[in-house]
PDB file of C-alpha atoms in Angstrom:
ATOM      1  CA  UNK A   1       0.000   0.000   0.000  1.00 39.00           C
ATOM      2  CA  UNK A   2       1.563   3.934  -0.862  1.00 40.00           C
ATOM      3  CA  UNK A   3       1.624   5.674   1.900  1.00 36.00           C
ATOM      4  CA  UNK A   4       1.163   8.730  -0.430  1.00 29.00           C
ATOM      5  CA  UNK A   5      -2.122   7.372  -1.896  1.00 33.00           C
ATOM      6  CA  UNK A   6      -4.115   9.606   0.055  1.00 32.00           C
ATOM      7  CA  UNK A   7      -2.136  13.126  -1.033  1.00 30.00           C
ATOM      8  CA  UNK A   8      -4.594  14.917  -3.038  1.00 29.00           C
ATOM      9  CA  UNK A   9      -3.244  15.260  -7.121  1.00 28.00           C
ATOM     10  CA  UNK A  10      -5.001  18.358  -7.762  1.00 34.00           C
ATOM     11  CA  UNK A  11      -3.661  21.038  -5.544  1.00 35.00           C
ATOM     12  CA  UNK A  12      -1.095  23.355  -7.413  1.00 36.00           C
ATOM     13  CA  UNK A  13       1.410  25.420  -5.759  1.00 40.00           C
ATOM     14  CA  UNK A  14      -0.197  28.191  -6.865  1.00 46.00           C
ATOM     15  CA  UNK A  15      -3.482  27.329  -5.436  1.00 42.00           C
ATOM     16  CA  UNK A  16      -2.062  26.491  -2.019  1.00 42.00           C
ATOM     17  CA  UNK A  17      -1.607  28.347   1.247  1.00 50.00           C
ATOM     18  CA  UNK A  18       1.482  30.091   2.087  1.00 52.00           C
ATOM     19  CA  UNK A  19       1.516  27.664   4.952  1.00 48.00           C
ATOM     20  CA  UNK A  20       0.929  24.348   2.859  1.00 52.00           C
ATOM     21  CA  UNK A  21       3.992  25.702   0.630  1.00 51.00           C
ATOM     22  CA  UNK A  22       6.340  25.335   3.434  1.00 52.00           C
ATOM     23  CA  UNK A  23       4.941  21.820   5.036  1.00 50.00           C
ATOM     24  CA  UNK A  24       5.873  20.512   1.488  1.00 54.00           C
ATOM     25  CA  UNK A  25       8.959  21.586   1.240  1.00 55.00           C
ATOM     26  CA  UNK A  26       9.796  20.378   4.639  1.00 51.00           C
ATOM     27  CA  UNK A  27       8.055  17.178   3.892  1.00 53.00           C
ATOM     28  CA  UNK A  28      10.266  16.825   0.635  1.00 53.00           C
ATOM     29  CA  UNK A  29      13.082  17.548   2.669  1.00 53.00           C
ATOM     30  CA  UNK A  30      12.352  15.246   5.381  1.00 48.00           C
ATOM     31  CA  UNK A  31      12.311  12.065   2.925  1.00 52.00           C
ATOM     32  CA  UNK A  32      16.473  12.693   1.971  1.00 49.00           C
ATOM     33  CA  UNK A  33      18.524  11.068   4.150  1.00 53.00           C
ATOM     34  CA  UNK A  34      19.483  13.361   6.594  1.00 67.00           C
ATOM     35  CA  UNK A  35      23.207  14.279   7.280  1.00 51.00           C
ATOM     36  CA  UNK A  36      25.075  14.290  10.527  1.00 49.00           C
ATOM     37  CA  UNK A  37      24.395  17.617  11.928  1.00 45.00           C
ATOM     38  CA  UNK A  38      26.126  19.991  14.557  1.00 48.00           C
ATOM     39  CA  UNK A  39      27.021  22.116  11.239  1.00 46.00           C
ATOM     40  CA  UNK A  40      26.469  25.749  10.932  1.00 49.00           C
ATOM     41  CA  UNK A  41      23.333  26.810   9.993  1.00 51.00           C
ATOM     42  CA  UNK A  42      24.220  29.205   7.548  1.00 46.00           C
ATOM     43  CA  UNK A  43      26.834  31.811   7.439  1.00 52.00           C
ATOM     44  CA  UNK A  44      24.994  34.253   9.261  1.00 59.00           C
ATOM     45  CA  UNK A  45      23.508  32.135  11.923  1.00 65.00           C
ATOM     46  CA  UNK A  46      26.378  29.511  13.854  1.00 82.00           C
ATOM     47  CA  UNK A  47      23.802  27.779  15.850  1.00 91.00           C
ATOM     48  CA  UNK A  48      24.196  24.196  14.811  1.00 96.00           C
ATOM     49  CA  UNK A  49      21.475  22.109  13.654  1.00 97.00           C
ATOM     50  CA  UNK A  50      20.598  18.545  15.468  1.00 98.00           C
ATOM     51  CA  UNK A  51      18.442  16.391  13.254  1.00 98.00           C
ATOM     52  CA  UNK A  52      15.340  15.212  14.997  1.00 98.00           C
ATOM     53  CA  UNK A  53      13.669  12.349  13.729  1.00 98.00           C
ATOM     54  CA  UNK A  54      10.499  11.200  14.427  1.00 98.00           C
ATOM     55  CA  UNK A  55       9.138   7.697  13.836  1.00 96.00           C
ATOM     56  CA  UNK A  56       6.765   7.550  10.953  1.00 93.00           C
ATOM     57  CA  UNK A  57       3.549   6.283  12.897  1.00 90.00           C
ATOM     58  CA  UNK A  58       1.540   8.594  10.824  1.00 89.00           C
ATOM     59  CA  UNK A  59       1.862   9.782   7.101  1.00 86.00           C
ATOM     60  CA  UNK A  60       4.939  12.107   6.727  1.00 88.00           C
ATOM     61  CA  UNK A  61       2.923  14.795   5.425  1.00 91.00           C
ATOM     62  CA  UNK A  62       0.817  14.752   8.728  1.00 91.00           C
ATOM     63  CA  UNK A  63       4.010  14.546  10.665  1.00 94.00           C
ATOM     64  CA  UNK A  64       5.194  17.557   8.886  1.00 95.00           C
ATOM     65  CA  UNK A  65       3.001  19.597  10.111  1.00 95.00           C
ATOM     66  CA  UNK A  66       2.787  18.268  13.585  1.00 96.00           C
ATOM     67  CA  UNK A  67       6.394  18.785  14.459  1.00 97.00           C
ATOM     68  CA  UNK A  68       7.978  21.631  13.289  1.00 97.00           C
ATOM     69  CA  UNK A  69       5.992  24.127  15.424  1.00 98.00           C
ATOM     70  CA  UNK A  70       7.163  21.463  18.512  1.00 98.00           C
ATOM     71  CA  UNK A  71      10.791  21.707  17.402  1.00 98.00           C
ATOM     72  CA  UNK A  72      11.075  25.615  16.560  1.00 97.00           C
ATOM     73  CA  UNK A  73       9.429  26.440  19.985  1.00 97.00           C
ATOM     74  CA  UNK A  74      12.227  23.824  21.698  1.00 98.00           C
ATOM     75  CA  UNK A  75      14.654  25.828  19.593  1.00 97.00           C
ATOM     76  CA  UNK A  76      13.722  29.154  20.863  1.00 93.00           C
ATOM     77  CA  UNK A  77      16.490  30.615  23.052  1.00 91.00           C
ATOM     78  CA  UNK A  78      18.833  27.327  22.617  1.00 95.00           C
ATOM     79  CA  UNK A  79      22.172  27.318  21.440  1.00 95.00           C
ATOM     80  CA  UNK A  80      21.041  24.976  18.769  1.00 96.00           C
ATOM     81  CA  UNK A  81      18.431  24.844  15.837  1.00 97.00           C
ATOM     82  CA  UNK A  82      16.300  21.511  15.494  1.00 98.00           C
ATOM     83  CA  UNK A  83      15.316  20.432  12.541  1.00 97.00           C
ATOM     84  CA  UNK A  84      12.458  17.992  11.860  1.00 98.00           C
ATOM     85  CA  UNK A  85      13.107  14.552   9.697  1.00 98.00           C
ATOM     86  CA  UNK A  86      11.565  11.439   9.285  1.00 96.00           C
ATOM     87  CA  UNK A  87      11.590   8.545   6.766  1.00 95.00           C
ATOM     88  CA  UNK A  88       8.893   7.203   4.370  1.00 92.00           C
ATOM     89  CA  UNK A  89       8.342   3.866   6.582  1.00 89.00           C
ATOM     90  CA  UNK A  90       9.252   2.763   9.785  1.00 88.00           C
ATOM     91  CA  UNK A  91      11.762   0.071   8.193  1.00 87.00           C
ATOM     92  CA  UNK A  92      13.805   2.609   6.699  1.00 92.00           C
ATOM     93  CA  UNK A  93      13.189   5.011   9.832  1.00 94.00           C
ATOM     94  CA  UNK A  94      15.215   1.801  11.655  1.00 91.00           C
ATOM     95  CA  UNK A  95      18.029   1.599   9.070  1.00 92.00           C
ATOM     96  CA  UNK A  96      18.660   6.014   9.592  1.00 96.00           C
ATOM     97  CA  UNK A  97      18.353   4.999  13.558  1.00 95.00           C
ATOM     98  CA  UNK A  98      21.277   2.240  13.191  1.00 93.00           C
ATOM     99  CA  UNK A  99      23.579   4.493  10.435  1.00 96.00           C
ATOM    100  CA  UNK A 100      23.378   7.064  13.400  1.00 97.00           C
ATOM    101  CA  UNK A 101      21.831   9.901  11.309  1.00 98.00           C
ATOM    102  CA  UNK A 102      19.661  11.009  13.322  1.00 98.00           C
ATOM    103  CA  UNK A 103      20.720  13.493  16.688  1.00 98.00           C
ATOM    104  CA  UNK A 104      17.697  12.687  18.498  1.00 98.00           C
ATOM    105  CA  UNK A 105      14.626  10.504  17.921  1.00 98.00           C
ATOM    106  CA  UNK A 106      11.319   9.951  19.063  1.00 98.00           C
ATOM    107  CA  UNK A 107      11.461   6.205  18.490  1.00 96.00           C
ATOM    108  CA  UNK A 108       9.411   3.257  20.103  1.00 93.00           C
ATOM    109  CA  UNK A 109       9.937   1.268  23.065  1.00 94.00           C
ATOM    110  CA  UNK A 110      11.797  -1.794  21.486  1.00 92.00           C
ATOM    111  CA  UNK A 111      13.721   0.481  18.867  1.00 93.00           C
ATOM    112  CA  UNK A 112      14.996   2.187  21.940  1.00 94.00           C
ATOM    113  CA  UNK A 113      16.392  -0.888  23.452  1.00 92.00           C
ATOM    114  CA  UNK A 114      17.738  -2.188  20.314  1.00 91.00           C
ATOM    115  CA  UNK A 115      19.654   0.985  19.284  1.00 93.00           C
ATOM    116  CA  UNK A 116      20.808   1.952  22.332  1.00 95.00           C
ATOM    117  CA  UNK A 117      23.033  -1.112  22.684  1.00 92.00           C
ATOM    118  CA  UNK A 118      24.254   0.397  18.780  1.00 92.00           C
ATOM    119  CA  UNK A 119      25.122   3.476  17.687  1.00 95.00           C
ATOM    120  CA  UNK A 120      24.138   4.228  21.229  1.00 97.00           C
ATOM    121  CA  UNK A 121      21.060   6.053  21.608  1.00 98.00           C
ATOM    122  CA  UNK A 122      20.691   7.231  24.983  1.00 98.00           C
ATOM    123  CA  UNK A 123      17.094   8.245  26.748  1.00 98.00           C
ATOM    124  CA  UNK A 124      16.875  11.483  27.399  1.00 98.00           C
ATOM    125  CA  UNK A 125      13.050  12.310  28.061  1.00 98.00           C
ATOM    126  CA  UNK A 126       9.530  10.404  27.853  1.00 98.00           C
ATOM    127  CA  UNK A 127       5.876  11.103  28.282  1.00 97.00           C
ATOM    128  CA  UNK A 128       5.036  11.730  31.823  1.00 96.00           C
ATOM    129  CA  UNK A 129       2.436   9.296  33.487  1.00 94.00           C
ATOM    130  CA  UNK A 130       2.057   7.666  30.323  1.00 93.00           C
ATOM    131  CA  UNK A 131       2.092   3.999  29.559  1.00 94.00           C
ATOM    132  CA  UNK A 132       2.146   2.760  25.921  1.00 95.00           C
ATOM    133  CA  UNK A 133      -0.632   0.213  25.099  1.00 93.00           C
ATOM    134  CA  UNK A 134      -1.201  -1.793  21.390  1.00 95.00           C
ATOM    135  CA  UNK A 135      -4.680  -2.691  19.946  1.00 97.00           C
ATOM    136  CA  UNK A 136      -5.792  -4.663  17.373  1.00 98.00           C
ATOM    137  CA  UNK A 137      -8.870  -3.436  15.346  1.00 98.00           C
ATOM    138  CA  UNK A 138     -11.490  -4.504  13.592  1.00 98.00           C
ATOM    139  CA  UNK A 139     -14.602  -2.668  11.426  1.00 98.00           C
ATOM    140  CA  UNK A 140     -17.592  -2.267  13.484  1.00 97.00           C
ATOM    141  CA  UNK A 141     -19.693  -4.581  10.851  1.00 97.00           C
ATOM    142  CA  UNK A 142     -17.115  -7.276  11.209  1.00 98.00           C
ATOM    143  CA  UNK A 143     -18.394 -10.427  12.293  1.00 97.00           C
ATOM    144  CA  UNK A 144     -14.963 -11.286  13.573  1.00 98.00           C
ATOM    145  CA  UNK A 145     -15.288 -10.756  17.695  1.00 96.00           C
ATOM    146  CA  UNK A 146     -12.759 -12.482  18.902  1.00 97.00           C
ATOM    147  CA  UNK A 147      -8.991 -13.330  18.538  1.00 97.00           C
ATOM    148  CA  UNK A 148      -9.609 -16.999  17.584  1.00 97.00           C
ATOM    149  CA  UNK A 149     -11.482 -15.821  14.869  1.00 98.00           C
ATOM    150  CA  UNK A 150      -8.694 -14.221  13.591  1.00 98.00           C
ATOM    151  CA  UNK A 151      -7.260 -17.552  12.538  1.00 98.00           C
ATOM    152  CA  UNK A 152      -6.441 -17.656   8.816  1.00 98.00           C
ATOM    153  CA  UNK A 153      -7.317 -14.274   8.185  1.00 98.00           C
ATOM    154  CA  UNK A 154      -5.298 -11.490   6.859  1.00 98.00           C
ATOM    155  CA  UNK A 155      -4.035  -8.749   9.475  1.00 98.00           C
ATOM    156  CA  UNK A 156      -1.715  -5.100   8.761  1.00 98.00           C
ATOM    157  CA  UNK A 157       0.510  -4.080  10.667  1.00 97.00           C
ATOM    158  CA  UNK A 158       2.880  -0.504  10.162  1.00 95.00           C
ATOM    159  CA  UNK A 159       6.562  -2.637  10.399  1.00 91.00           C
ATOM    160  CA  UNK A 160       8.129  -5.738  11.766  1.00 90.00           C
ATOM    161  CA  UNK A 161       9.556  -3.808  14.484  1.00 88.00           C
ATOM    162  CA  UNK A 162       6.252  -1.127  15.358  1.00 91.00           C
ATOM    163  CA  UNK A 163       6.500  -2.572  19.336  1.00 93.00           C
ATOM    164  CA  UNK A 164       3.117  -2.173  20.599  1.00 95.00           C
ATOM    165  CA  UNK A 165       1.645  -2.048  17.069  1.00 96.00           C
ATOM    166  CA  UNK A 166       3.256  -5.275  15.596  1.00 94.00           C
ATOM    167  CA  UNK A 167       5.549  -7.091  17.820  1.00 92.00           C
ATOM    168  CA  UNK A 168       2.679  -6.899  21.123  1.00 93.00           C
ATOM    169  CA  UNK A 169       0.085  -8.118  19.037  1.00 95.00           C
ATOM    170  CA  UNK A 170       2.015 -10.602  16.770  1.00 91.00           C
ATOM    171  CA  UNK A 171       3.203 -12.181  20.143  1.00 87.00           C
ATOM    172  CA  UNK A 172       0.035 -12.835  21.912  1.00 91.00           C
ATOM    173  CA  UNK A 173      -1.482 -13.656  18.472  1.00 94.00           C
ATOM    174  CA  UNK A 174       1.440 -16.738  18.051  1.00 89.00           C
ATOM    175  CA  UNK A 175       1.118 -17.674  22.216  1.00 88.00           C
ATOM    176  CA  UNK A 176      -2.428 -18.458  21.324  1.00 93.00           C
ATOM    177  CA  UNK A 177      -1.051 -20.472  18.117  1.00 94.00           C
ATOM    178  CA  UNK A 178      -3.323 -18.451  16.191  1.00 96.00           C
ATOM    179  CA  UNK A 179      -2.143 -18.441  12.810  1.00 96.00           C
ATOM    180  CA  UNK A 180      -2.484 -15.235  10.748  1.00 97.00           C
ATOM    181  CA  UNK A 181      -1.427 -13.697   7.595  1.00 97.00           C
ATOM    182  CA  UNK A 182       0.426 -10.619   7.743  1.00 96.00           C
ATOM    183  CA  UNK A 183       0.785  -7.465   5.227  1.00 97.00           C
ATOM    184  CA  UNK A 184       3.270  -4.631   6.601  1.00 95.00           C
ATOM    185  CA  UNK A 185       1.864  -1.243   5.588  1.00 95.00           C
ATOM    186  CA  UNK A 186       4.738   1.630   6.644  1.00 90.00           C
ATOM    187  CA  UNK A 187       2.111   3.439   9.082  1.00 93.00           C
ATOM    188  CA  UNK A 188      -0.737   3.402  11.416  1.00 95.00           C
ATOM    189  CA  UNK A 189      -2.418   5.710   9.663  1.00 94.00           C
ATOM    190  CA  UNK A 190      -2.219   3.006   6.920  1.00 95.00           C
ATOM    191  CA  UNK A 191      -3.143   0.123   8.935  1.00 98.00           C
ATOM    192  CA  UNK A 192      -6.290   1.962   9.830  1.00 98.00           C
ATOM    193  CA  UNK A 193      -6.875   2.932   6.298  1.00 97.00           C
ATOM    194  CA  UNK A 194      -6.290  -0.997   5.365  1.00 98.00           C
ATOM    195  CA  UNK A 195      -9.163  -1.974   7.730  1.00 98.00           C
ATOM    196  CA  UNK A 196     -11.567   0.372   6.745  1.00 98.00           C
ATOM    197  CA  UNK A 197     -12.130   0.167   3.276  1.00 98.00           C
ATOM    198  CA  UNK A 198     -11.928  -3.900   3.608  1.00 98.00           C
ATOM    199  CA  UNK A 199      -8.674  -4.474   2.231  1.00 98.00           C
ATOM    200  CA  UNK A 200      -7.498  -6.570   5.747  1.00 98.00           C
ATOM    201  CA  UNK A 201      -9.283  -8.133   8.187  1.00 98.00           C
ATOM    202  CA  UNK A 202      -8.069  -6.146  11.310  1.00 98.00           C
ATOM    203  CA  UNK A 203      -4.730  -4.429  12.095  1.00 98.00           C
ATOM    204  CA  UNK A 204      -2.744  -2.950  14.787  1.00 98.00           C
ATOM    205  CA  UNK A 205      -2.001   0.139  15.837  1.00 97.00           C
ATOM    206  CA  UNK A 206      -1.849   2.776  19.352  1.00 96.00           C
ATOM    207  CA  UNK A 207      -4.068   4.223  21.663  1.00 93.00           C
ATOM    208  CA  UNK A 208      -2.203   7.704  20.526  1.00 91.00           C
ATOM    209  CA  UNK A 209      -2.495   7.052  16.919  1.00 94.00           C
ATOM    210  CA  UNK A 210      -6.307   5.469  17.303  1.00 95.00           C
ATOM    211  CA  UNK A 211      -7.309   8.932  18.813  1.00 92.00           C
ATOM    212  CA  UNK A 212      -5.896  10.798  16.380  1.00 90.00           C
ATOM    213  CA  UNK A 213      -8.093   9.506  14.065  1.00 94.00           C
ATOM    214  CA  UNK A 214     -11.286  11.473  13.252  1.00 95.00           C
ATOM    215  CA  UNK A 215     -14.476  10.903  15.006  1.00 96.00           C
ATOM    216  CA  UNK A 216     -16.453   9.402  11.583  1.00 97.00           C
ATOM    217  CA  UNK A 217     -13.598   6.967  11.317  1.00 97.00           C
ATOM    218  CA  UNK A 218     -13.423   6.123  14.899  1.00 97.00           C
ATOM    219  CA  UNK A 219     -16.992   5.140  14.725  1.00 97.00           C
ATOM    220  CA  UNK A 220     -16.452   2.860  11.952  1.00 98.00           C
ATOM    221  CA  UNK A 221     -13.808   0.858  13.974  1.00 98.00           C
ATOM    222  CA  UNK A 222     -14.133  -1.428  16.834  1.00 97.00           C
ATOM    223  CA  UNK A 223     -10.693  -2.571  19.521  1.00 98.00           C
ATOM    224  CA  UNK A 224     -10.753  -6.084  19.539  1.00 98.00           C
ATOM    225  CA  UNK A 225      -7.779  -6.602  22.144  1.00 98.00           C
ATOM    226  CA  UNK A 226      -5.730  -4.263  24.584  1.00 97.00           C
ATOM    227  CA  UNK A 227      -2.169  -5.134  24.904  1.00 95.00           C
ATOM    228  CA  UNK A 228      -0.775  -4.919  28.737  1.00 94.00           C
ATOM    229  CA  UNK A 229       1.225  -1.796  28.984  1.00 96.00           C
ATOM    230  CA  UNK A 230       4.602  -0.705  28.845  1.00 96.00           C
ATOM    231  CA  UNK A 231       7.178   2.305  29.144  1.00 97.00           C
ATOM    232  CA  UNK A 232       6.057   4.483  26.296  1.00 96.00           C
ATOM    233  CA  UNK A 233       8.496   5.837  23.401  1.00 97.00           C
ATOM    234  CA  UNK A 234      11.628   7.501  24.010  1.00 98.00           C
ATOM    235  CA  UNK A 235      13.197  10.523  23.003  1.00 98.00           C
ATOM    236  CA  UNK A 236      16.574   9.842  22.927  1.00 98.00           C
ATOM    237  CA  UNK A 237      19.978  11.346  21.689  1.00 98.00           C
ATOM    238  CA  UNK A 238      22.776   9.908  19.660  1.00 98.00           C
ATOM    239  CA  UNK A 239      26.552  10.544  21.723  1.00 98.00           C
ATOM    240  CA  UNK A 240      28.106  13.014  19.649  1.00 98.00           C
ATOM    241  CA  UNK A 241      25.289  15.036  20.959  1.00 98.00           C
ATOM    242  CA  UNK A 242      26.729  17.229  24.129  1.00 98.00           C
ATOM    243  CA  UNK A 243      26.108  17.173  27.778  1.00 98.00           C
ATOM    244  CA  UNK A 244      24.915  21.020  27.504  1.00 97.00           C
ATOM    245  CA  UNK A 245      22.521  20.482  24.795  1.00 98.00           C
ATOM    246  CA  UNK A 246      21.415  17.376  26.464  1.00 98.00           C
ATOM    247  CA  UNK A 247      20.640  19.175  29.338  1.00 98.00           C
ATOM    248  CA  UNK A 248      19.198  22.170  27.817  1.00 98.00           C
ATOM    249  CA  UNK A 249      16.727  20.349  25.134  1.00 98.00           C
ATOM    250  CA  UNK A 250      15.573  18.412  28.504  1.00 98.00           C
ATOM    251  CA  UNK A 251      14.513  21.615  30.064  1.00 98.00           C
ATOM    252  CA  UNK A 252      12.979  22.930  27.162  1.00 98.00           C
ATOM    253  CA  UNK A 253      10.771  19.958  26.883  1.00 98.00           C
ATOM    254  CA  UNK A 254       9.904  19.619  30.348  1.00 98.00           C
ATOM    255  CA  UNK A 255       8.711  23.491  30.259  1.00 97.00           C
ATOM    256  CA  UNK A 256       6.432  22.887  27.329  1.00 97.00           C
ATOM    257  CA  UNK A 257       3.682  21.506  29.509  1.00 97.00           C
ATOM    258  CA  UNK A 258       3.962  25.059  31.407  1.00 97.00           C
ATOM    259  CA  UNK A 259       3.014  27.161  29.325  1.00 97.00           C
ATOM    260  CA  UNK A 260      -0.675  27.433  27.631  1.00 97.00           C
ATOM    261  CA  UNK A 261       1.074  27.754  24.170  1.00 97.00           C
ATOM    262  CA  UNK A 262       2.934  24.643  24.762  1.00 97.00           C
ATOM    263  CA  UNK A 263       0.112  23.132  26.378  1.00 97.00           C
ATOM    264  CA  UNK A 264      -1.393  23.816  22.590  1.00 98.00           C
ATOM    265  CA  UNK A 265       2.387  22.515  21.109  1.00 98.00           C
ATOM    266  CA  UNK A 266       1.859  19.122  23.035  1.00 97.00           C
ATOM    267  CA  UNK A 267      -1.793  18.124  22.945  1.00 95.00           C
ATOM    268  CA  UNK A 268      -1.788  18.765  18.910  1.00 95.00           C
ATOM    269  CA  UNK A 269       0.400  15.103  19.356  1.00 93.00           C
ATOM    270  CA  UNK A 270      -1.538  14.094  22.088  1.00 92.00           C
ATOM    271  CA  UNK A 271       1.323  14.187  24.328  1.00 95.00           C
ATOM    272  CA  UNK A 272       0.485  15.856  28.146  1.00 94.00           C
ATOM    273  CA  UNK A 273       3.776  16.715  29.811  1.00 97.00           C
ATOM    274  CA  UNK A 274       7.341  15.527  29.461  1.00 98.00           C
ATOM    275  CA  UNK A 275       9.682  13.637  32.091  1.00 98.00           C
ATOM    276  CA  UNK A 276      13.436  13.356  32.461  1.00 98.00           C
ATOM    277  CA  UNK A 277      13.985   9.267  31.365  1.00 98.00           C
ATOM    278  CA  UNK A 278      17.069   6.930  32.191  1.00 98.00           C
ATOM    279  CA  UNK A 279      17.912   3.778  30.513  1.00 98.00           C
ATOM    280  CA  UNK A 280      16.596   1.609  33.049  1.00 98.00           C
ATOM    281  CA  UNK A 281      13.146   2.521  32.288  1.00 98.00           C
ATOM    282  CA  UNK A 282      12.793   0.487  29.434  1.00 97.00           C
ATOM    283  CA  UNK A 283      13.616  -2.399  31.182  1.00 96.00           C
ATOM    284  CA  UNK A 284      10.295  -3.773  30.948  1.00 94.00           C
ATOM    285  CA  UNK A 285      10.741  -4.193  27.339  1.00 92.00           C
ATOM    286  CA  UNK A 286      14.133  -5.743  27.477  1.00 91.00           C
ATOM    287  CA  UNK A 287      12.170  -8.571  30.304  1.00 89.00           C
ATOM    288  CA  UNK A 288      10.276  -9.467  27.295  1.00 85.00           C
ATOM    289  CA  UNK A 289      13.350 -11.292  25.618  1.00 76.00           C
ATOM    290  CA  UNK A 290      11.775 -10.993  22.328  1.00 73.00           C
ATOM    291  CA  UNK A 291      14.649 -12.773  20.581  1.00 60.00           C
ATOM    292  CA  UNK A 292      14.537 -13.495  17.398  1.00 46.00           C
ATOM    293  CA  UNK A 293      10.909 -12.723  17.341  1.00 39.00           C
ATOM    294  CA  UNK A 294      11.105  -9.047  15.423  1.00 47.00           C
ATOM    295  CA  UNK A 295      14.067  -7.750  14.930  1.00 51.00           C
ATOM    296  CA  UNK A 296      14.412  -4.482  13.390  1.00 40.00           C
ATOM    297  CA  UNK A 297      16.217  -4.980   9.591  1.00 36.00           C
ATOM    298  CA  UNK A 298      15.608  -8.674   9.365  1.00 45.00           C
ATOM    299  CA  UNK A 299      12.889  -8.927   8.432  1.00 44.00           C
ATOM    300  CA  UNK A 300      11.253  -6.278   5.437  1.00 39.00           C
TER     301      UNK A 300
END
């Protein structure tokens, strides 16, 4: 399935918004492999830029709107300019996150405790009183109601390594030797897409991404099964990042739940406050010994 298909064809540059002008270009410029930063920004500005990347959960076009006004508000008054990037699908998203080419990432749970070990990602921040849980859907006019009746039938996930949206699921699916087939669809916007016009049989996906959907399409789904919960995602820097601007991006997130226009900044990603993280708190995840079970860039 494109991930694109649902762009619209018709708009013309000339038609569109001032606004929709720039989201494209960052978009466009989002999709290129993004260097190593802690360059210059220009010759008139010495700031240097840190490449943030953020996992491609939703459509990058969606994304690029989301997180630039996040990332030029964490910017403001830092000695450093952050600059939003993500990747077309979460597989390639995984390759950028082992190359190292990303300064910091919002990444999942288990792509945390994988790259950490290599390049060496290390936690800097997560959602505060927040607990990341996976579902698996169904339409509302399915007659499938429960996961034994899933048996034989064809289910989409985003990636082989989306934790709570493929690996959670997947797992409890092959505990219960329930035999399914699978389709990998880059997102959970496309996973939701998949089961609503017919094309799977269910999918899985978020609580975060599920409410972002809109109410009409909410209403055409039903949540089958609840995964237990775990540490949510981390945002998390690569080494070559320094101790100051470690320190100082951490404050700058923490302070965006203080503030009514952050307030604004974080619940436009459904996010509520921010936390300072350490390693250890992902060692639920690691407890899980997933194994060979999904690991990120074996299996495309």
């Amino acid at each position: 399935m494109d991930k694109f298909s649902t762009l619209s064809t018709q708009s013309t540059p000339n038609k569109a918004s001032h606004w929709q002008f720039i989201y494209l270009i960052i978009l466009m410029i989002s999709l290129i492999s993004p260097v190593n930063a802690q360059a210059p920004l220009d010759a008139k500005n010495t700031k240097p830029i840190l490449i943030f990347g953020v996992v491609p959960q939703q459509s990058a076009i969606q994304l690029a709107k989301l997180w630039p006004p996040i990332l030029a508000a964490l910017s403001e008054n830092a000695n450093y300019q952050l600059q939003f990037a993500t990747a077309p699908d979460i597989p390639t998203f995984e390759q950028r996150l082992k190359d190292g080419q990303y300064d910091i990432a919002y990444m999942n749970p288990y792509h945390y405790v994988v790259f950490h070990e290599a390049p060496g990602y290390q936690a800097l921040a997560r959602e505060k009183d927040k607990k990341l849980k996976g579902l698996l859907v169904v339409r509302k006019d399915s007659p499938i109601k429960s996961l034994t009746e899933l048996a034989g039938k064809t289910l989409a996930f985003p990636a082989p390594a989306a934790f709570a949206a493929s690996v959670l699921p997947r797992a409890h699916l092959k505990q219960g030797n329930i035999d399914v087939q699978v389709k990998y669809v880059g997102s959970h916007d496309s996973v939701y897409l998949a089961v609503l016009q017919g094309l799977v049989d269910a999918g899985g996906g978020v609580q975060r991404t599920f409410n972002n959907l809109t109410d009409a399409q909410k209403q055409q789904l039903n949540v089958l099964w609840q995964s237990p919960t775990y540490t949510p995602h981390a945002i998390a820097t690569h080494p070559r990042v320094t101790k100051a601007q470690r320190q100082q991006l951490l404050e700058q997130l923490m302070a965006l739940s203080t503030t009514p226009q952050g307030q604004a900044l974080l619940q436009s990603v459904d996010f509520s406050s921010f936390v300072a993280a350490e390693d250890k708190d992902w060692d639920d995840v690691r407890e899980l010994k997933l194994g060979t079970l999904t690991k990120p860039l074996e299996e495309k």
